[in-house]
Coordinates of C-alpha atoms and ligand atoms in Angstrom, one line a residue:
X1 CA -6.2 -16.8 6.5
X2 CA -5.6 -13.5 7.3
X3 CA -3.0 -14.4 10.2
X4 CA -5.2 -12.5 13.3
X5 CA -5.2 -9.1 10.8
X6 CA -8.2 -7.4 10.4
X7 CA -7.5 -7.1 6.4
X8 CA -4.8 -8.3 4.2
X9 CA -3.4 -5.1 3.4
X10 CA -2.4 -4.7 7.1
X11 CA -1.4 -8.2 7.5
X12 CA 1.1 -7.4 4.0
X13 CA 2.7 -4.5 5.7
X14 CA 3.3 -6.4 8.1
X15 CA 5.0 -9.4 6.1
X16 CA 7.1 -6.5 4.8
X17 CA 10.3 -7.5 6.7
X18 CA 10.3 -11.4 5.6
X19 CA 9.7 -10.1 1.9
X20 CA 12.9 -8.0 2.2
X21 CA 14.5 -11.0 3.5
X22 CA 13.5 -13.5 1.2
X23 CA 14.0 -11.3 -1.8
X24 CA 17.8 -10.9 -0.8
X25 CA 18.3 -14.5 0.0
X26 CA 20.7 -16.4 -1.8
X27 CA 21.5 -13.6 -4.0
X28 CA 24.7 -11.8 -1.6
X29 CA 27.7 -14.0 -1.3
X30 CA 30.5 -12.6 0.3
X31 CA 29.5 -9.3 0.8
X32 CA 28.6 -9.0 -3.2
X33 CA 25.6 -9.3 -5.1
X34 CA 25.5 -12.6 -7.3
X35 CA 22.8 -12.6 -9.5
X36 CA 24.4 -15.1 -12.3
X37 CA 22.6 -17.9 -11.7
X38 CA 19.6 -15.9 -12.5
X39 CA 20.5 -13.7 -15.4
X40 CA 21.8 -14.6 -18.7
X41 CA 23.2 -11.0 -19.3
X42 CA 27.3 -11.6 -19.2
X43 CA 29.4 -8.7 -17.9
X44 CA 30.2 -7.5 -21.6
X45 CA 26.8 -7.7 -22.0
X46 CA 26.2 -5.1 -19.6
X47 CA 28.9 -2.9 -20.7
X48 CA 27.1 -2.7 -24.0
X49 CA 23.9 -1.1 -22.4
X50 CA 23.4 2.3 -23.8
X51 CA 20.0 2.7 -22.1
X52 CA 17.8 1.7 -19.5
X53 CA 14.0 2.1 -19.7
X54 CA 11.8 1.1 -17.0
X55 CA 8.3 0.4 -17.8
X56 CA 5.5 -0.4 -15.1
X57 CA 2.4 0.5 -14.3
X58 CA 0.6 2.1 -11.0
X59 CA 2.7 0.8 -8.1
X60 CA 5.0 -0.7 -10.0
X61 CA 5.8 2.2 -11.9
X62 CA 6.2 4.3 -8.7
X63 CA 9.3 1.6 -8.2
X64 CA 10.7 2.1 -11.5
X65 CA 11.1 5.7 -10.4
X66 CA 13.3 5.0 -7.5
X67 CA 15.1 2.9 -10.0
X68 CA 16.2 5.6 -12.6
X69 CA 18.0 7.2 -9.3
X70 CA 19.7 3.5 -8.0
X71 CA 20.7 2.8 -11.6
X72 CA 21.7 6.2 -12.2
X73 CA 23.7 6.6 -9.6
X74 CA 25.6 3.4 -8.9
X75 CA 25.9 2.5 -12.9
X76 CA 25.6 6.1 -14.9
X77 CA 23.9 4.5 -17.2
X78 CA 21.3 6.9 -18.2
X79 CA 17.4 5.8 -17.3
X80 CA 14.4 6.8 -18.1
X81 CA 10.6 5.9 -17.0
X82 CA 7.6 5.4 -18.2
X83 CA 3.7 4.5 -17.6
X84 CA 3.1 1.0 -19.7
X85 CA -0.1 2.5 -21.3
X86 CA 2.3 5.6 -22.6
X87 CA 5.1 4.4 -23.7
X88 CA 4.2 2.4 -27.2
X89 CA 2.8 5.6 -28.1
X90 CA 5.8 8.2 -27.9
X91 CA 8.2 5.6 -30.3
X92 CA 10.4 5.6 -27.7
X93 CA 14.1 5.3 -29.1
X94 CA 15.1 1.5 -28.7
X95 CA 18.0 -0.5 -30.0
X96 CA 20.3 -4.2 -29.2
X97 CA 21.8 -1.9 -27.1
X98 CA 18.5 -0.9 -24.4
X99 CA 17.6 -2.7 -21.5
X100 CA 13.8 -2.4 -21.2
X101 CA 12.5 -3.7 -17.3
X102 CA 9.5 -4.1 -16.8
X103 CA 8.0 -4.6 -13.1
X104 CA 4.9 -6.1 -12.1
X105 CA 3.8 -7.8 -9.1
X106 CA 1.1 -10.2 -10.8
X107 CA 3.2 -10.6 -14.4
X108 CA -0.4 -9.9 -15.7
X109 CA -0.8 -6.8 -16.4
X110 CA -1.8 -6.6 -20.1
X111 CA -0.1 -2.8 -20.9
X112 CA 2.8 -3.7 -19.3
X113 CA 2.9 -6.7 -21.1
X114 CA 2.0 -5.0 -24.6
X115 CA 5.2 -2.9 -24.0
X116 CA 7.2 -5.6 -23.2
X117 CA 6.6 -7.0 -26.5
X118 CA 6.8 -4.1 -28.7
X119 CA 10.2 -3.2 -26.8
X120 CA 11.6 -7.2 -27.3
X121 CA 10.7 -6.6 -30.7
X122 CA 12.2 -3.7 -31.4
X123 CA 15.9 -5.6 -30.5
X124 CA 15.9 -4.2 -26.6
X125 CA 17.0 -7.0 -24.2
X126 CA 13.9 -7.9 -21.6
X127 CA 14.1 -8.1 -17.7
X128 CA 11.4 -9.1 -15.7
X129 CA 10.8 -8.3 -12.0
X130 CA 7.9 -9.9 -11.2
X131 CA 6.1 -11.7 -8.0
X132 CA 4.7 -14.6 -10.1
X133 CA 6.4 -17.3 -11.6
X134 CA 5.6 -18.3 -14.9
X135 CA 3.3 -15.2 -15.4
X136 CA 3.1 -13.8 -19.0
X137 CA 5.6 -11.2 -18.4
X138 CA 8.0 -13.9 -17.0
X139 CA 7.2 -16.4 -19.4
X140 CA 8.2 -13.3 -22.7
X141 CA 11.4 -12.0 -20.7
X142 CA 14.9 -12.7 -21.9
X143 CA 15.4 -12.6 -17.7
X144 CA 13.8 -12.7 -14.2
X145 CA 14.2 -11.3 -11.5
X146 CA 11.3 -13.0 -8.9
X147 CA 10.9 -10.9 -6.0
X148 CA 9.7 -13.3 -3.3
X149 CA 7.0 -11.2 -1.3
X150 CA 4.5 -14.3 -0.9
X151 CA 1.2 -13.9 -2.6
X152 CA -0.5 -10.7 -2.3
X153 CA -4.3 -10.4 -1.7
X154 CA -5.1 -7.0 -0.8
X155 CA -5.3 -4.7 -4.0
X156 CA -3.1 -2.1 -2.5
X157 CA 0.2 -3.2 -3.4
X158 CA 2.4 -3.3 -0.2
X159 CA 4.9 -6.1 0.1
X160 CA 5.5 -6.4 -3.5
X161 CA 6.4 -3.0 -4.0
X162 CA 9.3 -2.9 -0.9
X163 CA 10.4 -5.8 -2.6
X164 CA 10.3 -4.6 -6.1
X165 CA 12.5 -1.9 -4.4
X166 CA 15.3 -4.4 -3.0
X167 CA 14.5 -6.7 -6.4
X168 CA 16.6 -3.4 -8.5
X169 CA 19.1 -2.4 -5.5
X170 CA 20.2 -5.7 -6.7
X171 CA 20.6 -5.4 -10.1
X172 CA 21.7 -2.0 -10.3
X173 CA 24.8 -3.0 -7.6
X174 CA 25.1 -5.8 -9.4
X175 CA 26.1 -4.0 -12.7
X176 CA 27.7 -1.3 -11.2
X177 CA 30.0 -4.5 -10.1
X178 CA 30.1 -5.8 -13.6
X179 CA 30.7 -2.0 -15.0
X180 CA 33.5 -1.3 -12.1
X181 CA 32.3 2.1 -12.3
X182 CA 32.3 2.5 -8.8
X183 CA 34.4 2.2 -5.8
X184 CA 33.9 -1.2 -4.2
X185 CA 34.3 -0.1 -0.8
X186 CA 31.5 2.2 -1.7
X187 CA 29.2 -0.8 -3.3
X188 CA 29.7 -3.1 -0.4
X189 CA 28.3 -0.6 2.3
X190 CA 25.3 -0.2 0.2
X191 CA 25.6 -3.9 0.1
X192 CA 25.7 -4.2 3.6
X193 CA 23.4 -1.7 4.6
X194 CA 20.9 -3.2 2.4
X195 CA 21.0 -6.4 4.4
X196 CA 20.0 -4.4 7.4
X197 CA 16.9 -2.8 6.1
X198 CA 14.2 -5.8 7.0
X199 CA 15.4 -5.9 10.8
X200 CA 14.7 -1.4 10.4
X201 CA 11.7 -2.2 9.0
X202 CA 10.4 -3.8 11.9
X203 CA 11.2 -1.1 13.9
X204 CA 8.8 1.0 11.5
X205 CA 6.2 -1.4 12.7
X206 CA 6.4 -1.7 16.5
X207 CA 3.0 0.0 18.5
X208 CA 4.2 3.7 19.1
X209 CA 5.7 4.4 15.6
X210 CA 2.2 2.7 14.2
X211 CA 0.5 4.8 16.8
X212 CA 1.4 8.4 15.8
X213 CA 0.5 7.4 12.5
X214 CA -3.1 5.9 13.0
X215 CA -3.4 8.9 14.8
X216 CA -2.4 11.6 12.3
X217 CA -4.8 9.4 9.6
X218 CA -7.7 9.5 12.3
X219 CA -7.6 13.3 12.3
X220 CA -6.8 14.0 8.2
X221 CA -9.8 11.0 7.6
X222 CA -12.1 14.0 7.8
X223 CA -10.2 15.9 5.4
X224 CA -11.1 15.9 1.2
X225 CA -7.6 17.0 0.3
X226 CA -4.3 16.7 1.3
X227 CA -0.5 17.5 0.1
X228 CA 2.7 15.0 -0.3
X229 CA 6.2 17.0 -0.7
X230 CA 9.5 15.6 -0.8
X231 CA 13.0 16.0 -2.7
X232 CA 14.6 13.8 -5.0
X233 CA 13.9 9.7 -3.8
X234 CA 11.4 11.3 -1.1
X235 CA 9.4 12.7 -4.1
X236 CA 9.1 9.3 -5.7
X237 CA 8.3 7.9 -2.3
X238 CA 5.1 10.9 -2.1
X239 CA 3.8 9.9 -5.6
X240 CA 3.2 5.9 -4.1
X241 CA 1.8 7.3 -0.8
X242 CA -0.5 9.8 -2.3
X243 CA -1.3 6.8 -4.6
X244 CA -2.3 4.7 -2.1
X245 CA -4.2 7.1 0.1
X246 CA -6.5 7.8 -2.9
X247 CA -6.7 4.1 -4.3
X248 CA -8.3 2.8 -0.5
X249 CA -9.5 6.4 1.6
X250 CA -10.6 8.5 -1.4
X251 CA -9.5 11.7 -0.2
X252 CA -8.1 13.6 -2.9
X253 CA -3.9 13.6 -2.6
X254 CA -1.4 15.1 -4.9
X255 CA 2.2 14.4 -5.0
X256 CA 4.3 17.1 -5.4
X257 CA 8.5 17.7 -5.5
X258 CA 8.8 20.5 -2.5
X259 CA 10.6 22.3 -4.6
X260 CA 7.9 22.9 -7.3
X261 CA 4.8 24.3 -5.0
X262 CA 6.0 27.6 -5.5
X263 CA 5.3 27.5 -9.3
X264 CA 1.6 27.7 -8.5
X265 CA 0.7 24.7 -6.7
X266 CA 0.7 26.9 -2.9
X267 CA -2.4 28.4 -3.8
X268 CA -4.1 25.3 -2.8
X269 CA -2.3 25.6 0.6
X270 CA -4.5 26.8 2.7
X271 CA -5.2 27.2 6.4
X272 CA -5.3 23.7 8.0
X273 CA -4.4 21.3 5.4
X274 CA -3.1 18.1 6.2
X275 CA 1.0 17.7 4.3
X276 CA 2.9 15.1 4.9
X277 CA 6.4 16.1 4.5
X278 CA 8.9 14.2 3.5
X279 CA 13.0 15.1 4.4
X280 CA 14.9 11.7 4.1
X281 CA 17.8 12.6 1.3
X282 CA 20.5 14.6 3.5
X283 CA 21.6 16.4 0.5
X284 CA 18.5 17.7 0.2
X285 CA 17.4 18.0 3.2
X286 CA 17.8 22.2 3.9
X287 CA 15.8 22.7 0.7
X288 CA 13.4 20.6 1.8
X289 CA 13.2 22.1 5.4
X290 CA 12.5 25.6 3.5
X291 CA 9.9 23.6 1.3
X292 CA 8.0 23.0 4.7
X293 CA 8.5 26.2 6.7
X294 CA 6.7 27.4 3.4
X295 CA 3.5 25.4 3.7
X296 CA 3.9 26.0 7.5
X297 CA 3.2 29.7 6.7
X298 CA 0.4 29.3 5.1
X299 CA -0.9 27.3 8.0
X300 CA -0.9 23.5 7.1
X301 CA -0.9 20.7 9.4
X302 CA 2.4 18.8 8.8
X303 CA 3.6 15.4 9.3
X304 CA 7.0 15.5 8.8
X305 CA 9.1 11.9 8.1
X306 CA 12.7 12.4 9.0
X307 CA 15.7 10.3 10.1
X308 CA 16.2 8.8 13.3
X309 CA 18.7 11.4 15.2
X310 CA 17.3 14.5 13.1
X311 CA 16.5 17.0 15.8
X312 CA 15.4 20.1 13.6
X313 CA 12.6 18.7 11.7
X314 CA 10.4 18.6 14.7
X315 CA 11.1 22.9 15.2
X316 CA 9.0 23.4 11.5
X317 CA 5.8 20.9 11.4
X318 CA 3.1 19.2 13.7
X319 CA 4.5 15.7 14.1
X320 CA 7.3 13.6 13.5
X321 CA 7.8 9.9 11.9
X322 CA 11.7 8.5 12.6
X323 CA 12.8 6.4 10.1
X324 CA 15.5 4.3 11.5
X325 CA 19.1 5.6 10.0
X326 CA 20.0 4.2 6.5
X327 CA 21.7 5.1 3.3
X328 CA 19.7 8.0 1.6
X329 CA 19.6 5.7 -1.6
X330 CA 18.0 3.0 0.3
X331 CA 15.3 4.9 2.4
X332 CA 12.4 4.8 0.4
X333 CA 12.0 0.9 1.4
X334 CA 11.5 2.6 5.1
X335 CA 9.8 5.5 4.0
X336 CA 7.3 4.3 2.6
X337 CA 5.8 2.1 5.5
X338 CA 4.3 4.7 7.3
X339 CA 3.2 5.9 4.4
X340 CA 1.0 2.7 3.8
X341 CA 0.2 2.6 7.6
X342 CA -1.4 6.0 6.9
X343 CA -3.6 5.3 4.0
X344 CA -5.0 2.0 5.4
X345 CA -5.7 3.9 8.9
X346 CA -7.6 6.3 7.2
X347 CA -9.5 4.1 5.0
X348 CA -10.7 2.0 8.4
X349 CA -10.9 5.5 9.5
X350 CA -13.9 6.3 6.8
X351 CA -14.8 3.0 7.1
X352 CA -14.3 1.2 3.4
X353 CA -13.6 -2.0 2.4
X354 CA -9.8 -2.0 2.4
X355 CA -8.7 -5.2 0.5
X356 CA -11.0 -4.5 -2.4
X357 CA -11.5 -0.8 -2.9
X358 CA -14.4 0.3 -5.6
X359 CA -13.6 0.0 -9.3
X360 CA -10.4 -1.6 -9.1
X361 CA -9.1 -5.0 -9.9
X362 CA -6.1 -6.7 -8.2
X363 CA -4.9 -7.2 -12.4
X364 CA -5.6 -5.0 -14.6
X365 CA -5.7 -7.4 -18.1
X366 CA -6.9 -4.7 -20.8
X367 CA -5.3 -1.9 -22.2
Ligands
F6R401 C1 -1.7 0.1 -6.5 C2 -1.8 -1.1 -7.4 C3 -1.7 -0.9 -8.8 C4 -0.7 -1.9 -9.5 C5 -0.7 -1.8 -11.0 C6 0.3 -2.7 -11.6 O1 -1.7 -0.3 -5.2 O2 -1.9 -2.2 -6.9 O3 -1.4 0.4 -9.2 O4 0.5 -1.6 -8.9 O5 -2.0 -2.1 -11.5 O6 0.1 -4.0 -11.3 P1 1.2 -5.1 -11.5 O7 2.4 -4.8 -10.7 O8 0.6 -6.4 -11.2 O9 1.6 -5.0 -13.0

């Protein structure tokens, strides 16, 4: 059952290129997204969205933030993000004219379900991006968007999460078509790129790239605490590693934008701490670099991820990770591999039970 893997969580990393796949196909035509059999939202419908909340919880929340950047950016439609169990409780400002998303891999989970509702009856129109057909949170959408990553065992969300990821590149290039807010030369490279990210993925998962990371979590597996940094789309790509790492390994992991450790948080940094840098986003990337030579100071042990080609990044830390070459808004589907690669490696590492970690449940049905 678990295809010659010694744990599911391994064997769903590796599924991660067929879940990209399958979650694009049938939804590109003619180097467009086409997403109308599937939503009921017309293209005047769309033009009448004021807001965007995205509302999630754990993992899936961690792919809502990558969203407020792709929805942002290709629709300037102004997002924002919250935790399911949070957001009833700030009366958050909803109207006919808010799109509320929820995402979650098992449709199940009973706070992002209780938002769902209070947001559908407060006049928001509903999407779903969910893993489960016919779950609750399918079943109360106005719209669904399935994201086909198979069924997922291990409670470590891995394969539903990339495809959460490629689930709203969809939708947010598909209303930037609707919107025409953007240049469509510029929406069918992202469109095309996007169709190349499974093959890159399975570059992320060939022996030596896999290697360098078992090893780095072989050596930081002795470690109680550790750092993730990045900028911008790398910093929502830290907050699901450090996640992750903690939910399977138990060593203590905070997420932190690069940018930010100076207000306080570089204290902690202290001789021989593991940080796994993160400098993706080209337009961030010098600020970033600067962000590292900091910690690097102070003597931390850095894993730095970097682009394929990027020949500088390797001068200020320890190791490198290439991610193959993409567009910065669709790296975190890359990114975050090695990531996952790292937490389950040190988790065998310390020698825990990696599909079912203590105290947690693969759906979380109370509030
Ligand atoms: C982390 C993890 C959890 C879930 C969260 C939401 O690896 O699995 O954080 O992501 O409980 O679950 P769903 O997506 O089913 O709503």
């Amino acid at each position: 059952e678990k295809g010659g893997f010694d744990h599911f969580m391994l064997k769903e990393i590796y599924e991660q290129p067929k879940a990209i796949q399958d979650t694009l196909a049938g939804r590109i035509k003619e180097d467009k997204v086409d997403l109308s059999n599937e939503i009921s939202l017309s293209k005047e419908d769309v033009q009448q969205i004021e807001r965007i909340h995205f509302v999630a919880c754990g993992t899936a929340y961690h792919a809502g933030l990558v969203g407020k950047y792709v929805f942002e950016k290709l629709t300037r439609i102004p997002v924002e993000v919250d935790v399911a169990s949070e957001y009833r409780y700030r009366e958050p400002i909803i109207n006919e004219r808010t799109l509320f998303i929820a995402v979650s891999q098992s449709g199940e989970t009973a706070d992002t379900l209780a938002a769902l509702r209070e947001a559908k009856q407060r006049g928001a129109k509903v999407l779903a991006i969910t893993n489960v057909v016919g779950s609750s949170v399918a079943r109360e959408a106005d719209d669904v968007i399935i994201t086909w990553a198979g069924p997922e065992i291990a409670v470590a969300s891995t394969k539903a999460y990339t495809s959460q990821l490629i689930a709203i590149y969809l939708l947010g290039i598909y209303f930037a078509q609707q919107l025409e807010a953007k240049n469509v030369g510029e929406l069918k490279e992202v469109v095309a790129q996007l169709q190349k990210l499974s093959e890159k993925a399975e570059l992320l998962l060939q022996p030596e790239q896999v290697s360098i990371v078992a090893n780095f979590a072989r050596e930081i597996a002795k470690h109680q605490n550790l750092f993730f940094i990045g900028r911008g789309l790398d910093y929502a790509v830290a907050l699901e590693g450090s996640l992750k790492l903690k939910e399977i390994s138990y060593i203590h992991s905070e997420a932190y934008a690069a940018g930010e450790l100076k207000h306080g948080t570089l204290a902690l940094i202290e001789e021989n701490i593991p940080v796994l840098a993160i400098a993706t986003q080209k337009a961030l990337y010098e600020k970033t670099v600067s962000n590292i030579q900091e910690v690097k100071a102070r003597g931390a042990y850095v894993l730095g991820v970097t682009i394929t080609g990027d020949t500088e990044l390797n001068k200020s830390v320890d190791e490198v990770i290439h991610i193959p070459k993409t567009l910065d808004l669709l790296a975190p589907v890359l990114t975050v591999i090695p990531l996952q690669l790292f937490a389950y490696y040190a988790c065998v590492e310390r020698g825990y039970d990696v599909d079912k970690p203590r105290n947690l449940a693969k759906s979380v049905t109370v509030e």
